[in-house]
Amino acid sequence: MAHVDIEQLRSRGAGKSIAVLTSGGDAQGMNAAVRAVVRMGIYVGADVYFVYEGYEGLVGGEQYLKLAEWDSVSNIIQLGGTIIGSARCKSFRTREGRLAAAYNLVQHGINNLCVIGGDGSLTGANIFRAEWSDLLATLVEKGKITEEVSQQYSHLNIVGMVGSIDNDFCGTDMTIGTDSALHRIMEVIDAITTTAQSHQRTFVLEVMGRHCGYLALVSALASGADWLFIPEAPPEDGWEDFMCQRLGESRSRGSRLNIIILAEGAMDRHGNPITSNYVKDLVSKRLGFDTRVTVLGHVQRGGTPSAFDRILSSKMGMEAVLTLLDASPETSSCVVSLSGNQALRLPLMECVQLTKDVQKSMDERRFDEAITLRGRSFENNWNIYKLLAHQKPAVTKSNFNLAIVNIGAPAAGMNAAVRSAVRVGLSAGHVVYAVSDGLEGFASGQIKEVSWRDVGGWTGQGGSLLGTKRTLPEKCMEKLVQQIRNYKIHALLIVGGFEAFVAALQLTEGREHYEELCIPMCVIPATISNNVPGTDFSLGCDTAVNAAMETCDRIKQSASGTKRRVFIVETMGGYCGYLASATALAVGADAAYIYEDLINIHDLTANVEHLTAKMKTTVQRGLVLRNEKCHQHYTTEFLYNLYSAEGKGVFDCRTNVLGHMQQGGAPTPFDRNFGTKLGVKSVQWLTEKLQESYRKGAVFANSPETACVLGMNRKALVFRPVTELKGETDFEHRMPKEQWWLRLRPLLKMLAKYQTRFDNYITGKVEHVNRRSLSVESGF
């Protein structure tokens, strides 16, 4: 990894030409990737060409290759599909087709190619690169180009971005379009759940995934589906009896519905297809349940991209251009990927080979190996689904009591975390208590033992079903200690935001005075502000960014009719600017004002001049986001008055305060999945600590390592002691002293056409992908 010098970038980009194409099946987020490639390319001084209709356009020539301009990609970030078209091209598979493609690129002075597509499209690009020298030699022989031109464009640089809703490309955390496809699936499941409950029906949902079960697996995990079929893990022989028994048991315990999720490529252990209609007929005949089939089909590819896909694509698009600028004849073709929040460059053919190995393992009925090759994240998802899907009586009682409490403001995903924590706790033999209304409820004895069924259906519900308050232990310490003594609580799980972290810290410091507090404690960060130390992401922030993004999309749409209008939108987040910055990146905002990147009058002047110039282009609207506490004096009202006065005669101004709508709504698939995993991991850790600290019939845990925040670091779930995190925290402004996402700010400014520095941006490093690397990764 290396820091970026913008002047060096411009010296390397000047005179270069880059072509960008989308190929294969379309995926939401491709437009955001195209936009980032075009703008970063132009920003560093290169010419960027659209190749329309994928490889078909590369072979077709002149009419399909068009020089892109900055405004060519304005207002496309929110569009699904791909504005430059995609097509599967048979002629490119022939040498004659690739010869025509090479000629067309050389004619336009292009020897840098960015391909957005699946493994077939990227493999085709690598073959093209390998043949490039021979293709140019043939063109010289035929007299189509001169030897001088051949020498000038002697090698072809290739970079790939994986666009596939199936997330079936090995080596990448998430491919472009996967998160958006999960949004479509969860919207359907949430809608179906209500009608299924009304009529006590069973629904069989068929989702895409001919060769990869990722969509089916994550949607089953995020919805708490009763049964799941994926290609990588065919059911054991006799599965029909097991499934019907499980569905029957579920109904006998009082459930009014059953959800079965099936990937389109599902099969049994002998390679025979398992179809949705077969499953439907089986349930109807064996159990007599009213059963319906819903095949989602191409609706999963459609619609607007999620915030995750827009930000992912923007980051990858910028990194793709940097990869091309760094490329040489000696470097291998790379795929730009993401590991947690860090960009990576992966050798293309290593990823392709592993992807083929997965299919080979399934063809040869080595299914455990296929799951391992999918990566640790896929394997973790599969194991957690099996753990939570069906109630398993504990082999023995542990004699430990676990309490779960929510502290702070509500955040989407809290309920998913509580559900999985309760169920894992019960499976371990613990007595699990749910505390209502935060520490106020704890102090007043609002503590109730919960069962497996009590948390059924919680995953998809927003807010906090337990109830939550901001009260801290210092207000009611004696009463808390008394309740811990009364209920013989041996471990405490706290789900919440910055207050939850402070509460855990106060309880840990209280161990000096109260022996009852010498118990294992764990904090699951859950806040839309993403301001809890010890984690890159908090539960609820993804849902909040999507809620703010959807509102901003509507605001932009309204401005397209009135023209010459600038909107100032205020977001929540306290002093932490994550919500404003991430939303701004997802909607293509012109600026985002945050506390961590202080603004002055010169910045505001530059912004007004920028927007004034923008009104003279084809894009006659502006969008500025402001974090609620970005500046003591530059309030939303002040900015409105300033912009209105300075823009008079050029543009008018409107304001919008998003407020608490950012806290509401159903959790996104990411937050459901994230919350589920955090709940499982936290209780497994608490159980381990209970066993370690149990001596002479009592639990005694007073070391710093027994009170931790469970956070995500890159893509690993990591426990950090709250006492250790105290030194890394800005308590006055309620946030960590160091925040990784500030490295996204240069990308935001570049995409809005501001001159900016990239000193803090770290380019992706090359990492090799093989079976060993998959086996040692932590994999969220």
PDB file of C-alpha atoms in Angstrom, residues 186-187 189-190 221-223 413 416-417 459-461 539 543 666-677:
ATOM      1  CA  MET A 186     -35.748  -8.923   1.661  1.00  0.00           C
ATOM      2  CA  GLU A 187     -38.421  -6.481   0.464  1.00  0.00           C
ATOM      3  CA  ILE A 189     -39.803 -11.639   2.082  1.00  0.00           C
ATOM      4  CA  ASP A 190     -41.035  -8.865   4.395  1.00  0.00           C
ATOM      5  CA  LEU A 221     -30.077 -15.919   7.616  1.00  0.00           C
ATOM      6  CA  ALA A 222     -31.528 -12.391   7.513  1.00  0.00           C
ATOM      7  CA  SER A 223     -35.154 -13.570   7.523  1.00  0.00           C
ATOM      8  CA  GLY A 413     -30.398  -4.382  13.703  1.00  0.00           C
ATOM      9  CA  ALA A 416     -31.525  -9.198  15.123  1.00  0.00           C
ATOM     10  CA  ALA A 417     -28.622  -9.142  17.585  1.00  0.00           C
ATOM     11  CA  THR A 459     -34.777 -10.083  12.728  1.00  0.00           C
ATOM     12  CA  GLY A 460     -36.693  -7.877  10.305  1.00  0.00           C
ATOM     13  CA  GLN A 461     -38.107  -5.426  12.823  1.00  0.00           C
ATOM     14  CA  LEU A 539     -25.275  -1.792  13.761  1.00  0.00           C
ATOM     15  CA  THR A 543     -29.916   1.292   7.393  1.00  0.00           C
ATOM     16  CA  ALA A 666     -36.827  -2.088   8.661  1.00  0.00           C
ATOM     17  CA  PRO A 667     -33.144  -3.054   8.901  1.00  0.00           C
ATOM     18  CA  THR A 668     -31.219  -3.520   5.660  1.00  0.00           C
ATOM     19  CA  PRO A 669     -29.940  -7.010   4.796  1.00  0.00           C
ATOM     20  CA  PHE A 670     -26.465  -5.909   5.933  1.00  0.00           C
ATOM     21  CA  ASP A 671     -27.693  -4.862   9.388  1.00  0.00           C
ATOM     22  CA  ARG A 672     -29.800  -8.008   9.808  1.00  0.00           C
ATOM     23  CA  ASN A 673     -26.866 -10.203   8.886  1.00  0.00           C
ATOM     24  CA  PHE A 674     -24.370  -8.123  10.891  1.00  0.00           C
ATOM     25  CA  GLY A 675     -26.611  -8.085  13.979  1.00  0.00           C
ATOM     26  CA  THR A 676     -27.177 -11.835  13.766  1.00  0.00           C
ATOM     27  CA  LYS A 677     -23.438 -12.521  13.610  1.00  0.00           C
TER      28      LYS A 677
END
